[in-house]
GROMACS .gro file of C-alpha atoms in nm:
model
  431
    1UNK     CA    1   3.275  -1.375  -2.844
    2UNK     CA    2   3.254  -1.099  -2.645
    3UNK     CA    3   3.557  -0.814  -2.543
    4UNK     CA    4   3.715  -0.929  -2.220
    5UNK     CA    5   3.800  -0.591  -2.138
    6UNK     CA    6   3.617  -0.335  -1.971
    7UNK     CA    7   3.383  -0.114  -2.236
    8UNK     CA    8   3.471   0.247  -2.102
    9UNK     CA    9   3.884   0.105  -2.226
   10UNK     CA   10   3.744   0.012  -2.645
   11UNK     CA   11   3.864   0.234  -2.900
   12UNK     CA   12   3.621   0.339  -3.130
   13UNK     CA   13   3.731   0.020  -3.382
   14UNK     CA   14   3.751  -0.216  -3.102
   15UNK     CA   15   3.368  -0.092  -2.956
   16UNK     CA   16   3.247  -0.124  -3.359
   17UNK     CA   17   3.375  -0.483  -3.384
   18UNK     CA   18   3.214  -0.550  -3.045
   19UNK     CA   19   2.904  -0.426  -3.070
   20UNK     CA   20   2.875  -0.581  -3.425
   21UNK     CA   21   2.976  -0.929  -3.266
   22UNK     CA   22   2.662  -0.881  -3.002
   23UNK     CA   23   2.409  -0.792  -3.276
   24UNK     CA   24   2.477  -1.121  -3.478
   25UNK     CA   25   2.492  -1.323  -3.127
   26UNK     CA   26   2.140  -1.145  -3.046
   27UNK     CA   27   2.045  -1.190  -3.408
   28UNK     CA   28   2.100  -1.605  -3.300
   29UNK     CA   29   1.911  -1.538  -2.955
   30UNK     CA   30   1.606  -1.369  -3.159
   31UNK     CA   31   1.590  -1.706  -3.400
   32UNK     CA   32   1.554  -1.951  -3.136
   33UNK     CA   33   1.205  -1.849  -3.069
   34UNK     CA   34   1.289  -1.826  -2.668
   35UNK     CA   35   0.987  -1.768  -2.429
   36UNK     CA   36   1.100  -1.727  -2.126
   37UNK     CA   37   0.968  -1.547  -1.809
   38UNK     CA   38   1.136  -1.447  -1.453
   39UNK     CA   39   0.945  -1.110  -1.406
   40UNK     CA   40   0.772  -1.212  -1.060
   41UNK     CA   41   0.944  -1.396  -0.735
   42UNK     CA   42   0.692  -1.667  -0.671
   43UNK     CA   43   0.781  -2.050  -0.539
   44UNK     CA   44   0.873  -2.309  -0.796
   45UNK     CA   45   0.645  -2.641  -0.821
   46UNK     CA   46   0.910  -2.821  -0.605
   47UNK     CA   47   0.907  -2.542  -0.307
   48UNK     CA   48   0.526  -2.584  -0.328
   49UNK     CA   49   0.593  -2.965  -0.341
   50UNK     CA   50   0.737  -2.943   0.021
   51UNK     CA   51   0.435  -2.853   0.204
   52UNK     CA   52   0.178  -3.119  -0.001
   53UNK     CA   53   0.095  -3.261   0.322
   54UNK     CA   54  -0.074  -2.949   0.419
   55UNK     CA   55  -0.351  -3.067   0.197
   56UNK     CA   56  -0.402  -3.389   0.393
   57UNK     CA   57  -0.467  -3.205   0.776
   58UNK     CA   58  -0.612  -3.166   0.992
   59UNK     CA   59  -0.739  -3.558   0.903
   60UNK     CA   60  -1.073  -3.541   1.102
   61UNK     CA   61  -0.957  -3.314   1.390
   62UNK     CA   62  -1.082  -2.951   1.441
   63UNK     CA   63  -1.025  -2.859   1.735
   64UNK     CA   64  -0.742  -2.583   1.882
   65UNK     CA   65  -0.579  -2.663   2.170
   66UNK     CA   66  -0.796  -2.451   2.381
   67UNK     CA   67  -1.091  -2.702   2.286
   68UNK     CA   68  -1.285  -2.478   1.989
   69UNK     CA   69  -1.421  -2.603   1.716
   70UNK     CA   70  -1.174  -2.415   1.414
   71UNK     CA   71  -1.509  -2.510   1.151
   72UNK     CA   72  -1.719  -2.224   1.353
   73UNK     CA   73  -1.726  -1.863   1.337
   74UNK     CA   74  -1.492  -1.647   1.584
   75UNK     CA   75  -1.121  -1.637   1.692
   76UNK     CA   76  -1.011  -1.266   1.563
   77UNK     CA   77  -0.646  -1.298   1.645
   78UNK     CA   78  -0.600  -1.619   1.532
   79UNK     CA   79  -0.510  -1.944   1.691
   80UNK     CA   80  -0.311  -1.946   1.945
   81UNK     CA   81  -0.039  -2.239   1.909
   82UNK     CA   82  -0.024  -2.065   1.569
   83UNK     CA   83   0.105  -1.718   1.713
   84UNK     CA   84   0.319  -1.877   1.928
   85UNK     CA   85   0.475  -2.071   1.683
   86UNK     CA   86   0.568  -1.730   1.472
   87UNK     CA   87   0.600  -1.471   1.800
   88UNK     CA   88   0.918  -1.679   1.857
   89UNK     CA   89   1.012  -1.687   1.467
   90UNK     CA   90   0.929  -1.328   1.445
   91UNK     CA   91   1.037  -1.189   1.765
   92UNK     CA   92   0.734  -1.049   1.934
   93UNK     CA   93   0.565  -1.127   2.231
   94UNK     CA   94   0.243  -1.312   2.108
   95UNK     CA   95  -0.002  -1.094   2.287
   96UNK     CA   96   0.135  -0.844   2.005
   97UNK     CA   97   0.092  -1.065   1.703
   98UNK     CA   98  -0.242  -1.116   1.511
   99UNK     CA   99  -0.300  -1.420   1.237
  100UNK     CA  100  -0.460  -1.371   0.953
  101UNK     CA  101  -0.573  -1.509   0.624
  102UNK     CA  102  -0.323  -1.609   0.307
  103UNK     CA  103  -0.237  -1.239   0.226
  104UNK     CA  104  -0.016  -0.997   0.397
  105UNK     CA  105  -0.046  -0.698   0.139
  106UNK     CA  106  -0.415  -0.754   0.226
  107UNK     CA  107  -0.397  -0.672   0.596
  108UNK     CA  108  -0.125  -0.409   0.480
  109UNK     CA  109  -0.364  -0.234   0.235
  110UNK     CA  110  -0.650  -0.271   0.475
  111UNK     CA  111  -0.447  -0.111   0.778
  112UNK     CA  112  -0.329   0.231   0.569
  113UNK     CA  113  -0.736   0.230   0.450
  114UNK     CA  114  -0.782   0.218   0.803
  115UNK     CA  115  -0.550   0.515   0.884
  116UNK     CA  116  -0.737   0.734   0.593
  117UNK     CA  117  -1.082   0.676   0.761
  118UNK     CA  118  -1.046   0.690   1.128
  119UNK     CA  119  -0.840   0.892   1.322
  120UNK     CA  120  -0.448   0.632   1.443
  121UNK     CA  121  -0.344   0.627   1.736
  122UNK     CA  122  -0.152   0.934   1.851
  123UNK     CA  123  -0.352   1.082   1.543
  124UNK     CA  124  -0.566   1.383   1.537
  125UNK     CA  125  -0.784   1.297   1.265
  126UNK     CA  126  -0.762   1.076   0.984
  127UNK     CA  127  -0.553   1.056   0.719
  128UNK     CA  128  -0.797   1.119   0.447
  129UNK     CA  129  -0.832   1.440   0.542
  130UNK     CA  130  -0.492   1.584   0.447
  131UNK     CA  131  -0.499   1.631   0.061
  132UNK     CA  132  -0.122   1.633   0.034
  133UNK     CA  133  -0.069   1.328   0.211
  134UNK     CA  134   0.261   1.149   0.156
  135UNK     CA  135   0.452   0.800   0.190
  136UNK     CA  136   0.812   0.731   0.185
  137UNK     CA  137   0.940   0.478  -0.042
  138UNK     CA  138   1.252   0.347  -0.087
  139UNK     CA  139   1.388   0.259  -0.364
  140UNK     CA  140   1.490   0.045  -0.562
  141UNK     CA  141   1.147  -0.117  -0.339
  142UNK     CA  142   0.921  -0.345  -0.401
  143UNK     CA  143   0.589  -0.227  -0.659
  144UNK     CA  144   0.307  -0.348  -0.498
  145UNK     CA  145   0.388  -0.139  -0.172
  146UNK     CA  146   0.398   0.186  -0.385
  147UNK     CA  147   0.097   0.053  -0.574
  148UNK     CA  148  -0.096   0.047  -0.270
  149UNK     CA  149  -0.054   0.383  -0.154
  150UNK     CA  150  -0.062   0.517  -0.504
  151UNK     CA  151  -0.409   0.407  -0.531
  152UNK     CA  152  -0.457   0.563  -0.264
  153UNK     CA  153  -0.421   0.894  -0.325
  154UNK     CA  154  -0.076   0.905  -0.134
  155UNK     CA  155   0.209   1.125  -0.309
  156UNK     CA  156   0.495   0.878  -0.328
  157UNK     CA  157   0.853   1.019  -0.225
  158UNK     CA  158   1.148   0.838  -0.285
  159UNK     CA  159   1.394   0.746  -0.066
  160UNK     CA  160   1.752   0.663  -0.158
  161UNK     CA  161   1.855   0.316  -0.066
  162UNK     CA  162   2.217   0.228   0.062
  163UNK     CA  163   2.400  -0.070   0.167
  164UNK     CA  164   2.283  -0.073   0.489
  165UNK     CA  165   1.944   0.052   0.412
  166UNK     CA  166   1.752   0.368   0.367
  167UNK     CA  167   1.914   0.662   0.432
  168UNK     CA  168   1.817   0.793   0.766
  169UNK     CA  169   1.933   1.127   0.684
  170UNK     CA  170   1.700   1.202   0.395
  171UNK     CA  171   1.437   1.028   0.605
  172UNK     CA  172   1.504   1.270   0.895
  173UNK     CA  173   1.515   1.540   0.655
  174UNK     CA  174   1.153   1.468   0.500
  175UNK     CA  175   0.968   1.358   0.838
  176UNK     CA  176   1.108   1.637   1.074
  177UNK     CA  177   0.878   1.925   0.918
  178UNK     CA  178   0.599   1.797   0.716
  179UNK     CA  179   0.306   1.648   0.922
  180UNK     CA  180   0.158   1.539   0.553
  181UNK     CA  181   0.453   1.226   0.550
  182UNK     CA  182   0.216   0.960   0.712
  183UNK     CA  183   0.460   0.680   0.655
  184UNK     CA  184   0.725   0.467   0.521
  185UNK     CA  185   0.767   0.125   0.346
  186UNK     CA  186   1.025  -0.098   0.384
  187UNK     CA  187   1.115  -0.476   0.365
  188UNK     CA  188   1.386  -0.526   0.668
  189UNK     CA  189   1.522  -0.875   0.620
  190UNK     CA  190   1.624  -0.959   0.252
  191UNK     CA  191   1.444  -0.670   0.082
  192UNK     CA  192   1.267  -0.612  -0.245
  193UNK     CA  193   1.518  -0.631  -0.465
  194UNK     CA  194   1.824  -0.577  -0.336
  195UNK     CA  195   1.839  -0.841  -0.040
  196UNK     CA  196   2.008  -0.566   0.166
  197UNK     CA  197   1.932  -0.678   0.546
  198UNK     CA  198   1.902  -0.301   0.716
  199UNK     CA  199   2.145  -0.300   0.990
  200UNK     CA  200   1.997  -0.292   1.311
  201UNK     CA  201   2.146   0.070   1.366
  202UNK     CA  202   1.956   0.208   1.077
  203UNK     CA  203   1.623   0.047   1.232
  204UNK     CA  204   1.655   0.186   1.537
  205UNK     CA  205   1.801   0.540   1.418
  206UNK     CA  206   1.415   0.549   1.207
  207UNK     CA  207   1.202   0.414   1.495
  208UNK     CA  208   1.400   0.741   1.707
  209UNK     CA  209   1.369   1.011   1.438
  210UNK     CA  210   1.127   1.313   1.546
  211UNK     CA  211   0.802   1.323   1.326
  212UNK     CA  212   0.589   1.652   1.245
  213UNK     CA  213   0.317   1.396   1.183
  214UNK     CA  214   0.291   1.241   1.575
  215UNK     CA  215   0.107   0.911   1.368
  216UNK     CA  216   0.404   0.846   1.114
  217UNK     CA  217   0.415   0.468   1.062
  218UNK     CA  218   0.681   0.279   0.970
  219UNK     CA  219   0.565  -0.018   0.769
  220UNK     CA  220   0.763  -0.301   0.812
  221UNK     CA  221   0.710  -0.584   0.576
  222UNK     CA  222   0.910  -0.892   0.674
  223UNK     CA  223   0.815  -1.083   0.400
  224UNK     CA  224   1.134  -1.249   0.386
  225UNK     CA  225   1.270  -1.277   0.744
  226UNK     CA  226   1.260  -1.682   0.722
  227UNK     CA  227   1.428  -1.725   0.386
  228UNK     CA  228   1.770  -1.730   0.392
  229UNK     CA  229   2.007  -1.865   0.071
  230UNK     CA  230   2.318  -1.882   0.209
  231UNK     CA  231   2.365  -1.951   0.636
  232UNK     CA  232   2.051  -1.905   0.877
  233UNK     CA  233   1.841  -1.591   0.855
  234UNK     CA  234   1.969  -1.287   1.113
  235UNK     CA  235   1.818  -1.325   1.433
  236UNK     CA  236   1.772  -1.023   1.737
  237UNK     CA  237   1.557  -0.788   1.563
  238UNK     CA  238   1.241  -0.767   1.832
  239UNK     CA  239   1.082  -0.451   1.562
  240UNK     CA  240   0.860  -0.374   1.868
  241UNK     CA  241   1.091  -0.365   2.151
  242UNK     CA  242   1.332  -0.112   1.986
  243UNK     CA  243   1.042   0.079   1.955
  244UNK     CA  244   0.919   0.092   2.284
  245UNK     CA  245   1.257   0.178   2.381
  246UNK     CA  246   1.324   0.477   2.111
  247UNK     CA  247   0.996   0.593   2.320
  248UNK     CA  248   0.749   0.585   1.963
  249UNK     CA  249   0.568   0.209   2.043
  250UNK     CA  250   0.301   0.281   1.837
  251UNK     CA  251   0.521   0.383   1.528
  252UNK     CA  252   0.608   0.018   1.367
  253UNK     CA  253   0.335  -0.199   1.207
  254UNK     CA  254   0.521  -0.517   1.133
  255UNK     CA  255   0.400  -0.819   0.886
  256UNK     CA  256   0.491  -1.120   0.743
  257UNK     CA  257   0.378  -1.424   0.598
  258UNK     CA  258   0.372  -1.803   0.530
  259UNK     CA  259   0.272  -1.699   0.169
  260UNK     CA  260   0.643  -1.862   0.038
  261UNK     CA  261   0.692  -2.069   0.322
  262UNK     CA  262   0.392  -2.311   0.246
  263UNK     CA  263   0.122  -2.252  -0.030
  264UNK     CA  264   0.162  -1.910  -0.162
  265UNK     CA  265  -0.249  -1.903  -0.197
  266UNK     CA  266  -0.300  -2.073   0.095
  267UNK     CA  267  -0.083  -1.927   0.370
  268UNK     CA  268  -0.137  -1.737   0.669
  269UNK     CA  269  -0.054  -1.389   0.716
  270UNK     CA  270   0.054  -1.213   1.031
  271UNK     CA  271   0.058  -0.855   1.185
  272UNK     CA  272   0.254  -0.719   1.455
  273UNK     CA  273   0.224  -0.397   1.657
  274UNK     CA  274   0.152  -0.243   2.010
  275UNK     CA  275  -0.136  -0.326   2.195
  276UNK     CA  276  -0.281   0.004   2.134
  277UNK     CA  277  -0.256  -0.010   1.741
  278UNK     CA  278  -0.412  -0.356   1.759
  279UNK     CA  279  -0.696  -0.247   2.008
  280UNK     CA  280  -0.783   0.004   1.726
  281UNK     CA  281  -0.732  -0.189   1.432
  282UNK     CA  282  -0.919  -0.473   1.591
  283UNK     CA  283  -1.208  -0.241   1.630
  284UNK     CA  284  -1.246  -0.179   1.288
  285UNK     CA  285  -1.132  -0.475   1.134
  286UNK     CA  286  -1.423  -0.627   1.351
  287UNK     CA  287  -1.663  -0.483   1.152
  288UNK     CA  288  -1.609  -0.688   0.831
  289UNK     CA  289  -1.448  -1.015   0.947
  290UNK     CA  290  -1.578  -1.238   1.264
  291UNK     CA  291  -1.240  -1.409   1.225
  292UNK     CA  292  -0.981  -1.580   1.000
  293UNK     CA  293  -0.977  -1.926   0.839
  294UNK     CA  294  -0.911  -2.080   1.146
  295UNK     CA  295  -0.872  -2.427   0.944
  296UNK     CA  296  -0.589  -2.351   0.778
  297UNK     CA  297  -0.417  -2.237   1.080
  298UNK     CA  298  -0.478  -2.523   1.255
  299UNK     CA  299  -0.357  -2.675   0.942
  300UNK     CA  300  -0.005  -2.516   0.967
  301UNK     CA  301   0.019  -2.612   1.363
  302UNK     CA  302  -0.021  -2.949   1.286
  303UNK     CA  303   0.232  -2.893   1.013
  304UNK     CA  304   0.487  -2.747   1.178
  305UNK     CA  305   0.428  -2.788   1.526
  306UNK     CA  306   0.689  -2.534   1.652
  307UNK     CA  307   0.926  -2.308   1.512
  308UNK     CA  308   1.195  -2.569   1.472
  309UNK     CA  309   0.985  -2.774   1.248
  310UNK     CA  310   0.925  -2.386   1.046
  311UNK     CA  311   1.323  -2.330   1.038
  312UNK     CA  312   1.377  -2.700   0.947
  313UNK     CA  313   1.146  -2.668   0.661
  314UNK     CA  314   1.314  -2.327   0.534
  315UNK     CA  315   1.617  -2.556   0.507
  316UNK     CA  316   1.471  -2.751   0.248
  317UNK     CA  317   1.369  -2.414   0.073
  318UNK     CA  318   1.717  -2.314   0.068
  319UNK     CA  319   1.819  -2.620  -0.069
  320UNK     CA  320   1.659  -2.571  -0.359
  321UNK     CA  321   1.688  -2.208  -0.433
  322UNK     CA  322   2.028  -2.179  -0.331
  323UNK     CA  323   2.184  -2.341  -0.653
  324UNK     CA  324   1.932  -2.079  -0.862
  325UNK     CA  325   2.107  -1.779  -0.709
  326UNK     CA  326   2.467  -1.924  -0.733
  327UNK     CA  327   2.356  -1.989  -1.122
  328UNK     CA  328   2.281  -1.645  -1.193
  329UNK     CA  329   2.531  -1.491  -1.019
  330UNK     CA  330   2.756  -1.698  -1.218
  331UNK     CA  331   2.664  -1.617  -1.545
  332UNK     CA  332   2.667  -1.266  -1.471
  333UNK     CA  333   3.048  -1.305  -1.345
  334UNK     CA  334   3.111  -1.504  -1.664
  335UNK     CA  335   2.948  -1.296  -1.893
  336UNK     CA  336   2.943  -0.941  -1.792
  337UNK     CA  337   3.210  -0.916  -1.534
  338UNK     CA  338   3.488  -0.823  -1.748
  339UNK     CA  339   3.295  -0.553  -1.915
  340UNK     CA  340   3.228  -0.370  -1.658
  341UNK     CA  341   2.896  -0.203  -1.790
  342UNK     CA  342   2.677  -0.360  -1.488
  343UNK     CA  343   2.681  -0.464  -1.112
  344UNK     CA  344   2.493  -0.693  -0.932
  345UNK     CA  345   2.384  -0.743  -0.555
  346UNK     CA  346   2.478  -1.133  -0.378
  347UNK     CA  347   2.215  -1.152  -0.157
  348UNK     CA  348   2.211  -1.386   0.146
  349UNK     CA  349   1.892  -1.447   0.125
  350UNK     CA  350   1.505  -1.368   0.010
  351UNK     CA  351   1.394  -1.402  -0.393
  352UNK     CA  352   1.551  -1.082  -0.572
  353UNK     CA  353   1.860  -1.014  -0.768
  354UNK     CA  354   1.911  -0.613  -0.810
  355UNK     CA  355   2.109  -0.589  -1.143
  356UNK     CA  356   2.222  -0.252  -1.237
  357UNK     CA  357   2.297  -0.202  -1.586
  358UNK     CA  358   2.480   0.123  -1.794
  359UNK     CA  359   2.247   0.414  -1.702
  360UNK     CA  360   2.010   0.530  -1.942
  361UNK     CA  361   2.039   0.165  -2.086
  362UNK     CA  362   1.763  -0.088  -1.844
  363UNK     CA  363   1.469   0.025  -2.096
  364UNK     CA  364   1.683  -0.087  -2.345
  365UNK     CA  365   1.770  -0.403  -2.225
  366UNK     CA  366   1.408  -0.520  -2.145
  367UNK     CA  367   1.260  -0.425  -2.495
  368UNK     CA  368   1.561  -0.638  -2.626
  369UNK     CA  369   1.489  -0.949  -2.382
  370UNK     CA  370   1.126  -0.897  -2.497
  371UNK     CA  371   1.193  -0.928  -2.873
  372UNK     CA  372   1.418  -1.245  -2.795
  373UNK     CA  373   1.151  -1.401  -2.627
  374UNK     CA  374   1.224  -1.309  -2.252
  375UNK     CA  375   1.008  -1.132  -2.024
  376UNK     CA  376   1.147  -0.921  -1.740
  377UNK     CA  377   1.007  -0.705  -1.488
  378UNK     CA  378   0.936  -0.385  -1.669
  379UNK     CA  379   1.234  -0.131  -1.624
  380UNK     CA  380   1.172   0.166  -1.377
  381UNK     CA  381   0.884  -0.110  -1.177
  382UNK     CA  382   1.154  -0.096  -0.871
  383UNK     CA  383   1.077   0.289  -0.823
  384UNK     CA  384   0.780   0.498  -0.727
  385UNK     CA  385   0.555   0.587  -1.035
  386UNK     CA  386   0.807   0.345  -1.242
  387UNK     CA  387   1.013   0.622  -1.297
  388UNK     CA  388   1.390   0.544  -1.228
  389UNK     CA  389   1.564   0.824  -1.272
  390UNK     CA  390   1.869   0.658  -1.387
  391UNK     CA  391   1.719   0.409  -1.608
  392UNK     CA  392   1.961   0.147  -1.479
  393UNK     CA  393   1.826  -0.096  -1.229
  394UNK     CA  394   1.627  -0.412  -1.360
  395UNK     CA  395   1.479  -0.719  -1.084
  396UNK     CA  396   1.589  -1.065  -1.185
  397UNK     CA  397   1.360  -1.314  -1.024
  398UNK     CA  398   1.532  -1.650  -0.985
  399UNK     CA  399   1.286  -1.871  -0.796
  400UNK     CA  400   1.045  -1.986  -1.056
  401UNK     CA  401   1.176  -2.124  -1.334
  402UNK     CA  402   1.370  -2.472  -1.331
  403UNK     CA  403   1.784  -2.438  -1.332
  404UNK     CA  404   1.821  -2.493  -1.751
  405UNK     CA  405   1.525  -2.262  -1.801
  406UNK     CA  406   1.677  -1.992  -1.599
  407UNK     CA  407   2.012  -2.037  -1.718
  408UNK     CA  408   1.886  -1.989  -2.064
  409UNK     CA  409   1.725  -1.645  -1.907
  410UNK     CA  410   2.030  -1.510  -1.775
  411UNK     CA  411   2.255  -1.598  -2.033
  412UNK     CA  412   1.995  -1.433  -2.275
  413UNK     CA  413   1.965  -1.136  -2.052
  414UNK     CA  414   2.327  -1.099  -2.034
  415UNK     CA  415   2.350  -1.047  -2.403
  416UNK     CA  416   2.080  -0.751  -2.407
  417UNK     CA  417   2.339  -0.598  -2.163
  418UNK     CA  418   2.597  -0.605  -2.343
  419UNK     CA  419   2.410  -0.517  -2.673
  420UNK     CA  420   2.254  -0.237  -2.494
  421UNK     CA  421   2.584  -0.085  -2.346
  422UNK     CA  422   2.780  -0.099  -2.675
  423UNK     CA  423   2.473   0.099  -2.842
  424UNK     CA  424   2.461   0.342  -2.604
  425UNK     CA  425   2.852   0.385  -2.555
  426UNK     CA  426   2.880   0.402  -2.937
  427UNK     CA  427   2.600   0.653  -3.006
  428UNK     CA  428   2.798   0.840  -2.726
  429UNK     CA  429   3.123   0.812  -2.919
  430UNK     CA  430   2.956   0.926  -3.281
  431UNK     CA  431   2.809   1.206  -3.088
   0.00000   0.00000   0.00000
């Protein structure tokens, strides 16, 4: 049993018993020969499940509504019915909105290589040729967006996040006087890991802010913009349109997905901007695609058929995922509310639980999950170069695993906490 008082209030005797009490109840969690795994936020069989009839379409019929065959070569923006279905979903006007093949990070990697080898628009040359190149990130943020421009050869400068998203400030401070800051991440609906939805306000205040660098982007990756958990997802955030009015239209690139809508490998991307940024992307991306699986997309129109049948079909998403996240955010009331040695976001929507734990203590906490036979994502993975400075913040992906599975995870993961914060509060106290 653990103390149901907060840790920071145990006498040295009381914090002794405790922490001896959490290394025979981890001693119990090591013997049960666990292996368990929420490191990544990918659908679960049964979201998958919900879009089976994909596989049966388009039953014979191959032809778009403007009459082409979708089997032949061609079609560089995408169908059309499809882009209208997700111009209304998205917000965009559909003469701004490309689609694509399964993979958003794709197009996303493949527009910044873009930007290094030719010259963006408003640019005056390209972005390869600056040596000290850098990209905003903030953070905690998702890994695969500072992977990208890692690789890269970007310098990766963190940003801090707040609870109504990245603060403008610092961003103002880091983009008003250095022409080598080429861009920014950041997920706006739902983000990667904290489910923070960035108020409207703090959009517009970053599609406003004066640039050294005339071609700073501002990548927008609204991977989660249709997956609510709790109500419907937020609606009246037209990306572009705020743009166009802060007078910087070409500064947003905005993209999403169907990747956990439908079939996560067999989804259609998409990618928003001004017509000038898509004239020049489509004038290089013309050189190694004649077009997109055009199949599939007719696939998902036949699907769908129109963003109601989309947003009734994120219903049934939210049906199932919705008693995951009330799950873990129970267990972490029950089990480490009361000592008061972590916090926790409730997000409203998207696949990510931020859990903060004692500073100094996340590290900690995944090598213990590890030895009891559950994997999390590494500690530090939520901040550029892995590196959190305050060792504290730890991703808890609920989606996956089935409700007694995941259960099992938390509960076991609550226990590392606790073990971890007694260690570290007792080491203090011999000290």
């Amino acid at each position: 049993m653990t103390a149901a008082l907060p840790y920071a209030s145990l006498g040295p005797a009381e914090l002794a018993a405790e922490l001896a009490s959490l290394q025979s109840r981890y001693a119990e969690l090591v013997a049960k020969g666990l292996s368990l795994d929420i490191t990544r936020g990918v659908p679960a069989a049964a979201q998958l499940d919900l879009s089976a009839d994909l596989l049966t379409l388009p039953a014979g019929e191959y032809r778009d509504a403007d009459g082409v065959d979708c089997r032949n070569y061609g079609g560089v923006l995408g169908l059309r019915e499809l882009r209208e279905i997700f111009a209304e979903l998205l917000e965009v006007p559909v003469a701004n909105l490309i689609a694509g093949n399964n993979s958003s990070l794709e197009l996303m990697h493949g527009l910044i290589v873009e930007s290094l080898l030719h010259t963006p628009v408003d640019g005056a040359a390209p972005w390869a040729s600056d040596p000290k190149r850098k990209f905003l990130c903030p953070a905690p943020g998702y890994d695969r967006h500072f992977a990208v421009t890692q690789d890269l050869g970007f310098e990766l400068v963190p940003v801090r996040m707040l609870a109504d998203g990245p603060d403008v400030d610092q961003v103002a401070e880091l983009i008003a006087a250095d022409p080598s800051v080429k861009g920014m991440w950041l997920v706006p609906t739902y983000s990667n890991p904290t489910g923070t939805v960035v108020a409207e306000q703090t959009i517009r205040r970053l599609l406003a802010l004066p640039s050294a660098a005339p071609d700073f982007r501002l990548v927008l990756d609204n991977a989660y913009a249709l997956h609510p958990i709790v109500g419907d997802s937020p609606t009246g955030r037209p990306f572009l349109a705020w743009a166009e009015e802060a007078g910087h239209p070409n500064r947003p690139l905005v993209f999403a997905s169907t990747s956990k809508i439908t079939l996560a490998g067999a989804g259609v991307s998409f990618f928003a901007a001004s017509k000038a940024n898509l004239d020049w992307h489509l004038a290089h991306a013309g050189k190694r695609s004649i077009g997109p699986d055009k199949v599939n997309q007719l696939r998902h129109v036949l699907f769908f058929r129109d963003a109601a049948g989309v947003r009734a079909h994120m219903r049934r998403h939210r049906a199932l995922l919705a008693p995951k996240f009330a799950l873990v955010l129970k267990i972490l009331e029950d089990r480490l509310g009361a000592a008061k040695v972590a916090s926790w976001t409730e997000p409203q929507g998207g696949y990510f639980v931020s859990l903060d734990v004692l500073p100094g203590t996340a590290k900690e906490v995944v090598r213990l999950a590890k030895e009891a036979g559950v994997a999390l994502t590494p500690a530090g993975a939520t901040f550029p170069y892995g590196s959190d400075p305050e060792d504290s913040n730890i991703r808890i992906a609920p989606t996956f695993p089935t409700e007694p599975v995941l259960a099992d995870a938390i509960e076991a993961t609550s226990t590392c906490v606790l073990l971890a914060a007694a260690k570290k509060l007792a080491e203090r106290d011999a000290g």
